[in-house]
Structures are given as C-alpha cells and as structure tokens.
Short mmCIF file of C-alpha atoms and ligand atoms in Angstrom, two decimals:
data_model
loop_
_atom_site.label_atom_id
_atom_site.label_comp_id
_atom_site.label_asym_id
_atom_site.label_seq_id
_atom_site.Cartn_x
_atom_site.Cartn_y
_atom_site.Cartn_z
CA MET A 32 -24.08 54.68 -10.65
CA LYS A 33 -27.79 54.69 -11.25
CA THR A 34 -29.87 51.55 -11.66
CA ARG A 35 -33.22 51.31 -13.37
CA LEU A 36 -35.79 48.56 -13.75
CA VAL A 37 -37.43 48.45 -17.16
CA SER A 38 -40.06 46.00 -18.32
CA VAL A 39 -39.03 45.87 -21.99
CA PRO A 40 -36.99 42.89 -23.18
CA LEU A 41 -33.25 43.32 -23.64
CA ALA A 42 -33.56 43.39 -27.44
CA ARG A 43 -35.71 46.52 -27.21
CA GLN A 44 -33.49 48.40 -24.77
CA PRO A 45 -30.96 50.67 -26.47
CA ALA A 46 -27.75 50.94 -24.47
CA ASP A 47 -24.01 51.36 -24.91
CA GLY A 48 -23.58 47.75 -23.87
CA TRP A 49 -25.59 44.61 -23.31
CA LEU A 50 -24.22 42.28 -20.67
CA LEU A 51 -24.65 38.54 -21.25
CA PHE A 52 -23.44 35.61 -19.17
CA ALA A 53 -22.30 32.29 -20.56
CA PHE A 54 -21.48 28.98 -18.94
CA GLN A 55 -18.31 27.26 -20.07
CA ASP A 56 -18.61 25.31 -23.32
CA GLU A 57 -22.28 26.20 -23.70
CA PRO A 58 -24.00 28.54 -26.18
CA VAL A 59 -24.68 32.08 -24.97
CA PRO A 60 -28.35 32.16 -24.02
CA VAL A 61 -29.98 35.06 -25.84
CA PRO A 62 -33.19 36.19 -24.11
CA GLY A 63 -35.92 36.45 -26.77
CA SER A 64 -36.73 35.20 -30.28
CA ASP A 65 -37.66 38.44 -32.05
CA PRO A 66 -35.67 39.58 -35.11
CA VAL A 67 -33.18 41.62 -33.04
CA SER A 68 -32.54 38.72 -30.68
CA ARG A 69 -32.07 36.40 -33.65
CA ARG A 70 -29.58 38.83 -35.18
CA LEU A 71 -27.73 38.97 -31.85
CA ASP A 72 -27.73 35.19 -31.66
CA ARG A 73 -26.28 34.86 -35.18
CA MET A 74 -23.68 37.53 -34.49
CA LEU A 75 -22.53 35.78 -31.31
CA LYS A 76 -22.34 32.37 -32.98
CA ASP A 77 -20.34 33.86 -35.81
CA TRP A 78 -18.04 35.68 -33.40
CA ARG A 79 -17.49 32.62 -31.21
CA ALA A 80 -16.55 30.53 -34.22
CA ARG A 81 -13.64 32.90 -34.77
CA HIS A 82 -12.58 33.57 -31.17
CA ASP A 83 -11.44 31.52 -28.20
CA PHE A 84 -14.03 32.69 -25.68
CA ILE A 85 -15.21 29.49 -24.00
CA GLY A 86 -16.95 30.97 -20.97
CA LYS A 87 -14.31 30.16 -18.39
CA LEU A 88 -14.93 31.81 -15.04
CA ASN A 89 -13.90 35.49 -15.18
CA GLN A 90 -13.26 35.42 -18.92
CA VAL A 91 -14.66 38.65 -20.38
CA ALA A 92 -15.05 39.78 -23.99
CA VAL A 93 -16.27 43.12 -25.28
CA ILE A 94 -17.57 42.74 -28.83
CA SER A 95 -18.53 45.56 -31.16
CA SER A 96 -21.94 45.17 -32.79
CA TRP A 97 -20.84 47.47 -35.63
CA GLU A 98 -24.08 49.38 -35.18
CA SER A 99 -26.15 46.36 -36.23
CA LEU A 100 -27.95 46.20 -32.87
CA PRO A 101 -29.48 48.70 -30.41
CA ALA A 102 -26.32 48.14 -28.29
CA ARG A 103 -22.91 49.39 -29.42
CA SER A 104 -21.11 46.56 -27.59
CA ILE A 105 -21.92 43.13 -26.31
CA VAL A 106 -20.17 42.29 -23.06
CA LEU A 107 -19.77 38.54 -22.58
CA ALA A 108 -18.90 37.26 -19.12
CA GLY A 109 -17.85 33.66 -18.48
CA LEU A 110 -19.37 31.81 -15.53
CA GLY A 111 -17.30 28.62 -15.64
CA LYS A 112 -18.87 25.18 -15.69
CA LYS A 113 -22.60 25.03 -15.06
CA LYS A 114 -22.26 22.26 -12.47
CA ASP A 115 -19.92 24.47 -10.41
CA PHE A 116 -22.35 27.39 -10.19
CA HIS A 117 -22.19 29.30 -6.93
CA VAL A 118 -23.29 32.81 -5.95
CA ALA A 119 -19.64 33.54 -5.15
CA ARG A 120 -18.62 32.60 -8.70
CA PHE A 121 -21.50 34.50 -10.27
CA ARG A 122 -20.50 37.63 -8.35
CA GLN A 123 -16.91 37.19 -9.41
CA ALA A 124 -17.94 36.91 -13.06
CA ALA A 125 -20.06 40.07 -12.85
CA ALA A 126 -17.26 41.91 -11.03
CA ALA A 127 -14.82 40.81 -13.73
CA ALA A 128 -17.11 42.32 -16.38
CA ALA A 129 -17.26 45.62 -14.49
CA HIS A 130 -13.50 45.60 -13.93
CA THR A 131 -12.93 45.15 -17.67
CA LEU A 132 -15.41 47.91 -18.48
CA ARG A 133 -13.19 50.42 -16.70
CA LYS A 134 -11.17 50.41 -19.90
CA HIS A 135 -14.23 51.07 -22.06
CA ARG A 136 -16.39 54.12 -22.24
CA LEU A 137 -19.95 52.93 -21.60
CA ALA A 138 -22.52 55.26 -20.11
CA THR A 139 -25.26 52.63 -19.97
CA LEU A 140 -25.18 48.87 -19.58
CA ALA A 141 -28.32 46.78 -19.98
CA VAL A 142 -28.72 43.31 -18.52
CA SER A 143 -31.75 41.03 -18.57
CA LEU A 144 -33.39 39.69 -15.43
CA ARG A 145 -34.81 36.87 -17.54
CA ALA A 146 -32.09 34.28 -17.12
CA PRO A 147 -33.70 30.83 -16.99
CA ASP A 148 -30.32 29.10 -16.82
CA LEU A 149 -29.27 30.95 -13.63
CA PRO A 150 -30.65 29.45 -10.40
CA LEU A 151 -31.46 32.86 -8.88
CA ALA A 152 -34.82 34.59 -8.44
CA PRO A 153 -34.97 38.03 -10.18
CA GLU A 154 -34.70 39.82 -6.82
CA LEU A 155 -31.49 38.03 -5.87
CA LEU A 156 -30.16 38.21 -9.40
CA ALA A 157 -30.59 41.99 -9.49
CA GLY A 158 -29.11 42.41 -6.00
CA HIS A 159 -26.03 40.28 -6.65
CA LEU A 160 -25.51 41.89 -10.05
CA ALA A 161 -25.70 45.46 -8.79
CA ALA A 162 -23.41 44.69 -5.85
CA ALA A 163 -20.86 42.80 -7.92
CA LEU A 164 -20.77 45.34 -10.75
CA HIS A 165 -20.13 48.06 -8.17
CA TYR A 166 -17.47 45.97 -6.49
CA GLY A 167 -15.63 45.17 -9.71
CA HIS A 168 -15.68 48.72 -10.97
CA TYR A 169 -13.83 50.02 -7.89
CA ALA A 170 -10.38 51.54 -8.10
CA PHE A 171 -8.36 53.40 -5.50
CA THR A 172 -7.22 56.54 -7.29
CA ARG A 173 -6.71 59.03 -4.47
CA TYR A 174 -2.96 59.30 -4.92
CA LEU A 175 -2.81 59.17 -8.72
CA THR A 176 -2.05 62.71 -9.79
CA LYS A 177 -1.70 61.99 -13.50
CA ASP A 178 -3.81 59.00 -14.35
CA GLU A 179 -4.24 59.14 -18.14
CA ASP A 180 -7.67 57.52 -17.98
CA GLY A 181 -8.94 60.28 -15.76
CA PRO A 182 -8.81 59.37 -12.09
CA ASP A 183 -12.49 58.69 -11.54
CA ARG A 184 -13.94 56.81 -14.43
CA ARG A 185 -17.73 56.74 -14.00
CA MET A 186 -19.59 53.53 -13.43
CA PRO A 187 -22.14 52.94 -16.22
CA ASP A 188 -25.81 53.21 -15.34
CA ILE A 189 -27.35 49.76 -15.16
CA LEU A 190 -30.66 49.03 -16.87
CA PHE A 191 -32.28 45.81 -15.71
CA THR A 192 -34.58 44.70 -18.51
CA ASP A 193 -37.42 42.15 -18.47
CA ALA A 194 -38.41 43.35 -14.99
CA PRO A 195 -41.98 42.75 -13.79
CA VAL A 196 -44.11 45.88 -14.26
CA ARG A 197 -44.75 46.40 -10.58
CA ALA A 198 -42.07 44.89 -8.37
CA PRO A 199 -41.72 46.91 -5.17
CA ALA A 200 -39.66 44.22 -3.39
CA LEU A 201 -37.25 44.06 -6.28
CA ALA A 202 -36.97 47.85 -6.45
CA ARG A 203 -36.34 48.04 -2.72
CA ARG A 204 -33.69 45.34 -2.88
CA LEU A 205 -31.94 47.22 -5.64
CA ALA A 206 -32.04 50.56 -3.80
CA ASP A 207 -30.67 48.85 -0.68
CA THR A 208 -27.88 47.23 -2.66
CA VAL A 209 -26.82 50.48 -4.27
CA ALA A 210 -26.79 52.25 -0.90
CA ALA A 211 -24.79 49.42 0.68
CA SER A 212 -22.37 49.46 -2.26
CA GLU A 213 -21.71 53.14 -1.72
CA ILE A 214 -20.84 52.48 1.92
CA LEU A 215 -18.54 49.64 0.89
CA LYS A 216 -16.77 52.00 -1.50
CA GLU A 217 -16.28 54.65 1.17
CA VAL A 218 -14.88 52.16 3.66
CA ARG A 219 -12.75 50.47 1.00
CA ASP A 220 -11.14 53.86 0.36
CA LEU A 221 -10.40 54.06 4.08
CA ALA A 222 -9.02 50.51 4.16
CA ASN A 223 -6.78 51.41 1.23
CA LEU A 224 -5.07 54.26 3.08
CA PRO A 225 -1.39 53.62 3.70
CA ALA A 226 -0.29 53.50 7.33
CA ASN A 227 1.24 56.98 7.22
CA GLU A 228 -2.22 58.38 6.55
CA ALA A 229 -4.20 56.02 8.78
CA ALA A 230 -2.73 56.00 12.27
CA PRO A 231 -5.20 54.95 14.99
CA ALA A 232 -6.23 58.54 15.79
CA ALA A 233 -6.71 59.36 12.11
CA LEU A 234 -8.80 56.23 11.57
CA ALA A 235 -10.86 57.12 14.63
CA GLY A 236 -11.49 60.56 13.10
CA ALA A 237 -12.53 58.98 9.80
CA ALA A 238 -14.80 56.48 11.54
CA ARG A 239 -16.37 59.30 13.53
CA ALA A 240 -17.04 61.27 10.35
CA LEU A 241 -18.64 58.24 8.66
CA ALA A 242 -20.71 57.55 11.78
CA ARG A 243 -21.98 61.13 11.79
CA LYS A 244 -22.75 61.05 8.07
CA HIS A 245 -24.80 57.88 8.44
CA GLY A 246 -26.44 58.85 11.73
CA LEU A 247 -24.67 56.54 14.18
CA ALA A 248 -23.26 57.22 17.64
CA CYS A 249 -19.47 56.98 17.89
CA ARG A 250 -17.23 57.04 20.96
CA VAL A 251 -13.45 56.93 20.90
CA MET A 252 -11.31 55.90 23.87
CA ASP A 253 -7.78 57.31 23.78
CA LYS A 254 -4.68 55.98 25.51
CA ALA A 255 -5.45 57.65 28.85
CA ALA A 256 -8.99 56.26 28.84
CA LEU A 257 -7.69 52.79 28.00
CA GLN A 258 -5.19 53.05 30.86
CA ARG A 259 -7.91 54.07 33.31
CA LYS A 260 -9.99 51.14 32.12
CA GLY A 261 -7.10 48.71 32.48
CA CYS A 262 -6.85 47.50 28.89
CA GLY A 263 -3.33 46.16 29.35
CA ALA A 264 -3.37 43.85 26.34
CA LEU A 265 -4.53 46.48 23.86
CA LEU A 266 -2.03 48.99 25.27
CA ALA A 267 0.84 46.46 25.09
CA VAL A 268 0.42 46.26 21.32
CA GLY A 269 0.63 50.00 20.77
CA ARG A 270 3.60 50.73 23.05
CA GLY A 271 6.25 50.61 20.34
CA SER A 272 4.59 53.29 18.22
CA ARG A 273 4.48 57.07 18.57
CA HIS A 274 0.91 56.82 17.30
CA GLU A 275 -1.12 55.93 20.36
CA PRO A 276 -3.86 53.29 20.28
CA ARG A 277 -7.55 53.99 20.23
CA LEU A 278 -10.69 51.98 20.84
CA ILE A 279 -13.39 53.07 18.40
CA ILE A 280 -16.98 52.16 19.34
CA LEU A 281 -19.96 52.68 17.04
CA ARG A 282 -23.55 52.04 18.03
CA TYR A 283 -26.57 51.45 15.87
CA PRO A 284 -29.73 51.25 18.04
CA GLY A 285 -31.70 49.07 15.59
CA THR A 286 -35.34 49.60 14.70
CA ASP A 287 -36.42 47.07 17.34
CA ARG A 288 -34.95 48.30 20.59
CA LYS A 289 -36.36 45.32 22.48
CA LEU A 290 -33.80 43.07 20.80
CA ARG A 291 -30.51 42.48 22.54
CA PRO A 292 -27.63 43.91 20.54
CA VAL A 293 -25.04 42.01 18.62
CA ALA A 294 -21.40 42.98 19.13
CA LEU A 295 -19.00 43.00 16.19
CA VAL A 296 -15.28 43.26 16.88
CA GLY A 297 -12.65 43.95 14.21
CA LYS A 298 -8.87 43.79 14.45
CA THR A 299 -7.61 47.22 13.44
CA ILE A 300 -3.81 47.11 13.28
CA THR A 301 -2.93 50.14 11.18
CA PHE A 302 0.45 48.57 10.41
CA ASP A 303 1.99 45.32 11.57
CA THR A 304 5.79 45.30 11.49
CA GLY A 305 5.72 42.38 13.90
CA GLY A 306 7.18 44.61 16.62
CA ILE A 307 10.40 43.37 18.24
CA SER A 308 9.68 39.93 16.70
CA ILE A 309 10.03 41.83 13.46
CA LYS A 310 8.74 40.50 10.14
CA PRO A 311 10.99 39.95 7.10
CA GLY A 312 11.11 43.00 4.82
CA LYS A 313 9.77 41.31 1.72
CA GLY A 314 6.06 41.96 1.35
CA MET A 315 5.79 43.85 4.62
CA GLU A 316 3.99 46.68 2.82
CA TRP A 317 0.85 44.51 2.74
CA MET A 318 0.61 44.84 6.49
CA LYS A 319 -1.11 48.20 5.94
CA TYR A 320 -4.10 45.93 5.38
CA ASP A 321 -3.90 44.45 8.87
CA LYS A 322 -6.76 46.81 9.71
CA CYS A 323 -9.18 45.01 7.41
CA GLY A 324 -11.11 43.16 10.12
CA GLY A 325 -11.97 46.53 11.64
CA MET A 326 -12.82 48.01 8.24
CA ALA A 327 -15.19 45.13 7.42
CA VAL A 328 -16.91 45.58 10.79
CA LEU A 329 -17.15 49.34 10.21
CA ALA A 330 -18.76 48.75 6.81
CA ALA A 331 -21.15 46.19 8.32
CA VAL A 332 -22.46 48.48 11.07
CA LEU A 333 -22.86 51.38 8.63
CA MET A 334 -24.78 49.14 6.22
CA ALA A 335 -26.95 47.76 9.04
CA ALA A 336 -27.89 51.35 9.86
CA ARG A 337 -28.47 52.32 6.25
CA LEU A 338 -30.69 49.27 5.69
CA ARG A 339 -32.50 49.99 8.97
CA LEU A 340 -32.12 46.43 10.19
CA PRO A 341 -34.10 45.61 13.35
CA ARG A 342 -31.12 44.31 15.36
CA PRO A 343 -29.05 46.80 17.42
CA VAL A 344 -25.33 46.55 16.65
CA ILE A 345 -22.28 47.61 18.62
CA ALA A 346 -19.04 47.70 16.67
CA LEU A 347 -15.72 47.74 18.50
CA LEU A 348 -12.54 48.55 16.60
CA PRO A 349 -9.41 48.22 18.72
CA ALA A 350 -6.82 50.21 16.75
CA ALA A 351 -3.06 50.20 17.26
CA GLU A 352 0.17 50.26 15.31
CA ASN A 353 2.56 47.37 15.97
CA MET A 354 6.04 48.93 15.86
CA PRO A 355 9.43 48.07 17.38
CA GLY A 356 10.00 51.37 19.24
CA GLY A 357 12.10 52.03 22.33
CA ASP A 358 9.20 51.37 24.63
CA ALA A 359 7.90 48.38 22.66
CA THR A 360 6.76 45.17 24.32
CA ARG A 361 9.53 42.53 24.39
CA PRO A 362 9.27 38.76 24.01
CA GLY A 363 8.87 37.41 27.52
CA ASP A 364 6.97 40.43 28.81
CA ILE A 365 3.99 39.52 30.94
CA ILE A 366 0.94 41.77 30.78
CA ARG A 367 -2.45 41.90 32.47
CA SER A 368 -5.47 41.96 30.18
CA TYR A 369 -8.71 43.80 30.97
CA SER A 370 -10.23 40.44 31.92
CA GLY A 371 -7.60 40.06 34.66
CA GLN A 372 -5.93 37.11 32.95
CA THR A 373 -2.17 37.48 32.53
CA ILE A 374 -0.44 36.81 29.22
CA GLU A 375 3.19 36.11 28.44
CA ILE A 376 3.99 37.66 25.06
CA LEU A 377 6.38 35.19 23.46
CA ASN A 378 6.04 36.65 19.99
CA THR A 379 5.16 40.31 19.53
CA ASP A 380 3.96 39.49 16.00
CA ALA A 381 0.97 37.63 17.46
CA GLU A 382 -0.46 41.03 18.40
CA GLY A 383 -3.97 40.78 16.96
CA ARG A 384 -5.17 38.31 19.59
CA LEU A 385 -3.90 40.67 22.31
CA LEU A 386 -5.91 43.71 21.35
CA LEU A 387 -8.89 41.52 20.46
CA ALA A 388 -8.70 39.95 23.93
CA ASP A 389 -9.51 43.28 25.58
CA ALA A 390 -12.06 44.28 22.94
CA LEU A 391 -13.89 40.95 23.35
CA SER A 392 -14.04 41.38 27.15
CA LEU A 393 -15.42 44.88 26.69
CA ALA A 394 -17.91 43.66 24.09
CA ALA A 395 -19.24 41.12 26.60
CA GLU A 396 -20.15 43.98 28.97
CA TYR A 397 -22.91 45.07 26.61
CA LYS A 398 -24.64 41.75 27.37
CA PRO A 399 -24.92 41.04 23.65
CA ALA A 400 -26.97 38.23 22.14
CA ALA A 401 -23.80 37.22 20.27
CA ILE A 402 -20.28 38.40 19.51
CA VAL A 403 -18.53 37.97 16.17
CA ASP A 404 -14.96 39.05 15.58
CA LEU A 405 -13.16 39.47 12.26
CA ALA A 406 -9.38 39.52 12.14
CA THR A 407 -6.46 39.17 9.77
CA LEU A 408 -5.03 36.95 12.47
CA THR A 409 -2.78 34.23 11.05
CA GLY A 410 -0.68 33.51 7.99
CA ALA A 411 -1.59 29.88 8.71
CA SER A 412 -5.07 30.55 7.34
CA VAL A 413 -3.46 30.82 3.89
CA VAL A 414 -1.81 27.43 4.43
CA ALA A 415 -5.12 25.86 5.41
CA LEU A 416 -7.49 27.37 2.86
CA GLY A 417 -5.57 29.40 0.29
CA HIS A 418 -7.40 32.58 -0.70
CA VAL A 419 -10.74 31.02 -1.61
CA LEU A 420 -12.68 31.11 1.64
CA SER A 421 -12.02 31.92 5.29
CA ALA A 422 -12.08 29.95 8.51
CA VAL A 423 -14.83 30.30 11.10
CA MET A 424 -14.57 29.05 14.69
CA GLY A 425 -16.83 29.51 17.70
CA ASN A 426 -18.06 28.37 21.07
CA ARG A 427 -21.38 26.98 19.69
CA PRO A 428 -22.00 24.94 16.55
CA GLU A 429 -25.19 26.97 15.93
CA ILE A 430 -23.52 30.36 15.45
CA VAL A 431 -20.81 28.81 13.29
CA GLU A 432 -23.48 27.26 11.08
CA GLN A 433 -25.50 30.51 10.91
CA LEU A 434 -22.43 32.39 9.72
CA ARG A 435 -21.44 29.68 7.27
CA GLN A 436 -24.94 29.85 5.84
CA ALA A 437 -24.79 33.65 5.58
CA GLY A 438 -21.51 33.17 3.73
CA GLU A 439 -23.11 30.78 1.23
CA THR A 440 -25.93 33.26 0.55
CA SER A 441 -23.74 36.36 0.34
CA GLY A 442 -20.94 34.73 -1.63
CA GLU A 443 -18.34 35.25 1.14
CA ARG A 444 -17.81 31.62 1.95
CA LEU A 445 -16.58 30.18 5.26
CA TRP A 446 -15.24 26.84 6.40
CA PRO A 447 -15.42 25.69 10.05
CA LEU A 448 -12.38 24.72 12.10
CA PRO A 449 -12.64 22.91 15.44
CA LEU A 450 -11.91 24.54 18.81
CA LEU A 451 -11.30 21.43 20.92
CA PRO A 452 -10.12 21.63 24.53
CA GLU A 453 -7.02 19.68 23.51
CA TYR A 454 -5.67 22.79 21.81
CA ASP A 455 -5.76 24.73 25.08
CA GLU A 456 -2.70 22.85 26.36
CA ASP A 457 -0.59 24.61 23.75
CA ILE A 458 -1.17 28.11 25.12
CA LYS A 459 -1.07 27.38 28.86
CA GLY A 460 1.57 29.68 30.30
CA ALA A 461 4.50 28.67 32.46
CA PHE A 462 4.84 32.08 34.14
CA SER A 463 1.39 33.42 33.32
CA ASP A 464 -2.18 32.24 32.73
CA LEU A 465 -1.74 32.21 28.96
CA LYS A 466 0.99 32.67 26.40
CA ASN A 467 0.21 34.32 23.10
CA VAL A 468 1.61 31.60 20.78
CA GLY A 469 1.66 27.81 20.71
CA GLU A 470 4.33 25.41 19.55
CA ARG A 471 2.43 22.55 17.93
CA GLY A 472 1.01 23.81 14.65
CA ALA A 473 -2.67 24.53 13.94
CA GLY A 474 -1.87 28.26 13.92
CA THR A 475 -5.35 29.41 12.94
CA ILE A 476 -7.07 27.22 15.54
CA ILE A 477 -4.63 28.38 18.22
CA GLY A 478 -5.60 31.98 17.42
CA GLY A 479 -9.28 31.13 17.98
CA THR A 480 -8.46 29.08 21.07
CA PHE A 481 -6.67 32.04 22.62
CA LEU A 482 -9.54 34.44 21.91
CA ARG A 483 -12.10 32.08 23.42
CA HIS A 484 -10.58 32.73 26.86
CA PHE A 485 -11.85 36.31 26.71
CA VAL A 486 -15.49 35.60 25.92
CA PRO A 487 -17.82 34.34 28.67
CA GLU A 488 -19.04 30.86 27.65
CA SER A 489 -22.61 32.09 28.19
CA ILE A 490 -22.39 34.35 25.12
CA PRO A 491 -22.48 32.78 21.64
CA TRP A 492 -19.28 33.85 19.90
CA ALA A 493 -17.55 33.24 16.60
CA HIS A 494 -14.20 34.23 15.17
CA LEU A 495 -13.48 34.70 11.46
CA ASP A 496 -9.80 34.60 10.49
CA ILE A 497 -9.79 36.64 7.29
CA ALA A 498 -6.00 36.97 6.83
CA ASN A 499 -6.33 34.93 3.61
CA THR A 500 -9.24 36.84 2.02
CA ALA A 501 -9.03 40.43 3.34
CA TYR A 502 -6.98 41.76 0.46
CA GLU A 503 -5.62 40.89 -2.98
CA GLU A 504 -1.86 41.07 -3.46
CA SER A 505 -2.14 41.45 -7.23
CA THR A 506 -4.74 42.69 -9.65
CA LYS A 507 -7.33 40.03 -10.35
CA PRO A 508 -9.83 39.93 -13.24
CA TYR A 509 -12.54 40.94 -10.74
CA ALA A 510 -10.71 43.41 -8.50
CA PRO A 511 -7.60 45.51 -8.21
CA ALA A 512 -4.90 44.70 -5.65
CA GLY A 513 -6.07 45.90 -2.25
CA PRO A 514 -8.77 45.35 0.35
CA THR A 515 -11.86 43.24 -0.36
CA LEU A 516 -13.74 44.04 2.87
CA PHE A 517 -14.40 40.30 3.08
CA GLY A 518 -16.90 39.63 5.83
CA ALA A 519 -18.88 42.86 5.64
CA ARG A 520 -21.58 41.49 3.31
CA LEU A 521 -21.70 38.20 5.18
CA LEU A 522 -22.28 40.00 8.50
CA VAL A 523 -25.13 42.03 7.06
CA GLU A 524 -26.71 38.87 5.68
CA TRP A 525 -26.33 37.21 9.09
CA LEU A 526 -27.82 40.23 10.91
CA ARG A 527 -30.72 40.32 8.47
CA ASN A 528 -31.70 36.74 9.32
CA LEU A 529 -31.00 36.80 13.04
N1 LIG B 1492 -1.17 40.22 10.74
C1 LIG B 1492 -0.53 38.96 10.89
C2 LIG B 1492 -1.23 37.84 10.13
C3 LIG B 1492 -1.24 37.95 8.63
C4 LIG B 1492 -0.35 37.22 7.88
C5 LIG B 1492 -2.17 38.72 7.98
C6 LIG B 1492 -0.39 37.28 6.51
C7 LIG B 1492 -2.21 38.79 6.59
C8 LIG B 1492 -1.31 38.06 5.87
C9 LIG B 1492 -0.51 38.55 12.35
O1 LIG B 1492 -0.43 39.58 13.27
C10 LIG B 1492 0.69 37.69 12.54
O2 LIG B 1492 1.77 38.17 12.33
N2 LIG B 1492 0.47 36.44 12.93
C11 LIG B 1492 1.53 35.53 13.14
C12 LIG B 1492 1.17 34.68 14.32
C13 LIG B 1492 2.29 33.80 14.80
C14 LIG B 1492 3.42 34.63 15.36
C15 LIG B 1492 1.74 32.87 15.83
C16 LIG B 1492 1.68 34.67 11.89
O3 LIG B 1492 0.70 34.34 11.24
O4 LIG B 1492 2.82 34.37 11.53
ZN1 LIG B 1493 1.54 40.23 13.62
ZN1 LIG B 1494 -1.28 41.41 12.59
#
C-alpha cells in the first residue's frame, strides 16, 4: 500500500473509491459545497432513501456512482452512535471498510482529512485510518493453493485529501504508521502459522530472521542453555514435547542509551494441549494461538526499533509446546523455578504462568525501568470481560494507569483488576512454596497473583491477560478469524510516552 497526502478537496480527487464515514441515524457529512459535492450529497440522500444503511458500527456499503462523479464507488462506513465514539470503534469501522474492499477491485481510495464531526486532529485521524485500513485488509493466504480471488489481493493506495500544504509532522506520522503496519503484517503471518510449522525452534529462527531484517540483536537459548541456567519452570512446560523449548531474546538499544531499558515478556506456547491435564477436543485447534503474547511483544520491539524510539527495549519470548508426552510433567510434580521458589504443578494446563515465571525473573536481571508481560493466560478473562477489552494488573497503580491510558489512545482498551494480598492465600503450597492453580475463583487475578511472585517488588511490573482478545474465532466485519496481535500497538504507544 502507498499513502499520499494531497491538498485538494475530496470532490476534486479522482479515485476508484471515496471513503466516507457516517454516524448512526445521522446524514453522511459530505466535505465541501461545490457542484460535485452537492451532486454527491444528492446521490447519497437518494440512495439512503432506498436502502437500509443506518450507519451502525461496522456496517459498510459500496455504492456505484454510475460514472456521475470523479469516483467510481462511494464506500460508506458506519461508526455507530455519535455519543459512543471511541478511537477503538473508529478503527474498527475503518478496518471493516478495508475488509469489505477485499471483494472489490479498487486501486485507489480517497478519504478526506477534513472531518469536523470526528474528534480527532488530522495527524491522529490519518494515523488511525492508515493503520486500521491496513489491519482490516489483512488475510492469511499462505496455504491457499487455489484461491479464486488470487491469493494476494493488493491493498488500494490511500489518498488523504484536504491535507495542509506543508505538514511534515503529519507526513512523518503517516510514514511511521505504514512502516509499523508492515511489521504487524509480517508478525501476524508468523502468529497465524499452525503448530506443525511453528515449533519453538522454528519460531526462534523466524524471530532471528525478523530481528536481522530490522537491525536488532537476537539471542536464543536452547534446552541445554536453559538447563545450565536452571530454568526449571520453563523446562517443565516443554518436557512432554519432542520439540524442545527455547528462550528468544531480542534487544533494541534505543536512541537514548542513557535510559534504562524496558523489558517486555510474551507467553509463547506454540500449542497448548493442556498436557496431562488435557483439554477437551472441541476447539483445541485455537490453541495454536497460545503464542500470541509472544507475537505481540515481538511486533512491539520491532516497531520500537523501526520508529527509532528513545527507550531501549528487551523482549523475552519463552517458547514451548505443552504436550502430554511420555516425559511430560504430571499433576503433583514439584519443580524449582529459576528464582529458587518451588512450585507444585496441580494442573499442567496452567502452563503459561510457569514459563513466564522464569522469563520474568530473567527479565529482572536486566535492571529494567519496568516489566510488562502479555499472555493468553486464562479462559476466565473471557468470563470477566468478553472479547471487548483485556485485563491489566500490576504491582503499582501508576504503571497500570499508564498502560490503560495507552490503550485508550491506541484503541486497544484495558480494564484493571486488583492484585490484593488476600488472593495469595489461594496459591500457597502445601508441599511447595507455591502451587500453580487456586481453588476459589478469580482465575484471571490468580494468574497475575502467581506471576507477581517472580518480579522483585522494586521493579514496576504489569501483566496483561490477552486470552480474550488475542485472536478471533470467526470472521468479523473488521478482521478474518485469527490473531489480532492485541497489545502490540498499545505497547508502542506506552513506550512512546514513557
Ligand atoms: N492457554 C490457556 C488459556 C486460554 C484459554 C487462552 C482460552 C485462550 C483461550 C491457558 O494455558 C489455560 O489453559 N489456562 C487454564 C488455567 C486453569 C487451569 C487455572 C484455564 O484458563 O482454564
Ligand atoms: Zn493451558
Ligand atoms: Zn496456555
């Protein structure tokens, strides 16, 4: 995709399509009052009188202009009710338009930056639009050998009209967004790989290749190195699989080396069968997406590097496959984590917190200014919040609030859950320091409570449980089934403001 800023008004910009947004039950705002704009306005009013487009969120219509306008088609995207406006909803609406356009052959799409009814400055409007159009146009086609549409339908070039004549900040924002979107696409392809193509070693190879391409340092610890280091919790998770675990570490030095780094940790389970505490068969295929915390962190560190953010970043991706093999960990097994704390594994399906435990301890050794982990950790997060936004927990209210704020700005929204000492009782071990599951509900909080034991209290830390947002289980108007990389954009926004 190419993007271009042009100063002419929309009505004077020939294109295959013009993209317009409409709030629910409100007239479509047409930018301009020249004869072409008036013709467009009349055409839309006439069309709406005969169709049931009301501007509901994610409703999209592609209308032919019958050659009466400089655009062949008008693309109408519904934003939902005006009072409910949110960046997250705006991005969804734009993504829905791009997703619909996959079925149409448009080489160019023009959209106006003059949108007085949208509470977004042109710079943000252009950034969110470019990102969301990219996001919505994505499809994972690698294994389609006879896709009738042609496997890689091109994204239309986007022409932003009504742009100020000289707007270097806007232009830079747009270039950054396009570059970041390309990274998100690359990593989304990786996240989409089925487990037979993305064992820990294979993922490590792919991460190494991406790191090299984008100029980052990458180190991979294999099973022997993890044994020497004493990462008993990470190793316990991988024991049931023939595909040995890895710890993938990427480093971006930042443009301001005086700053202390931030450590990002992402759960990278390449497949979660549950292990000996095996999961039911129905829907188990989605557990190929149990690596999505790691994939979001990978995308975030690559984007931080591409955007040349000042803050140094260390990304740790503990990768393992949770399988019920002959040497698998059993319920009741007691293991020793890298931190020295012992853990009784009562349920081998609560494996994410185990490999994160060791990765968090290792992250702390870099003396980071903060640690944030992302993990598809608990099904209970779906019970608590559905699929709308994810839970954030931490050892300081400040970092939780910073991340929540970054979520509001980026459109990847978060909601805080409490980590009170009362919850600790539930994971106190009888035969060990800790046990890996509780018995008294609050599954998502218990996950966070467990992880907290592996981060020194002196380091600000937060945990995002993204099990409910990391992937779609069915095609949505704004995205195909598959990984969303939820958290990646939020982390970049947070790093930017740190
Ligand atoms: N990977 C799962 C969590 C998950 C569930 C991710 C649904 C995406 C969708 C995790 O490893 C798991 O199995 N958690 C258990 C924890 C329980 C045993 C305490 C769960 O949520 O049931
Ligand atoms: Zn599990
Ligand atoms: Zn899991």
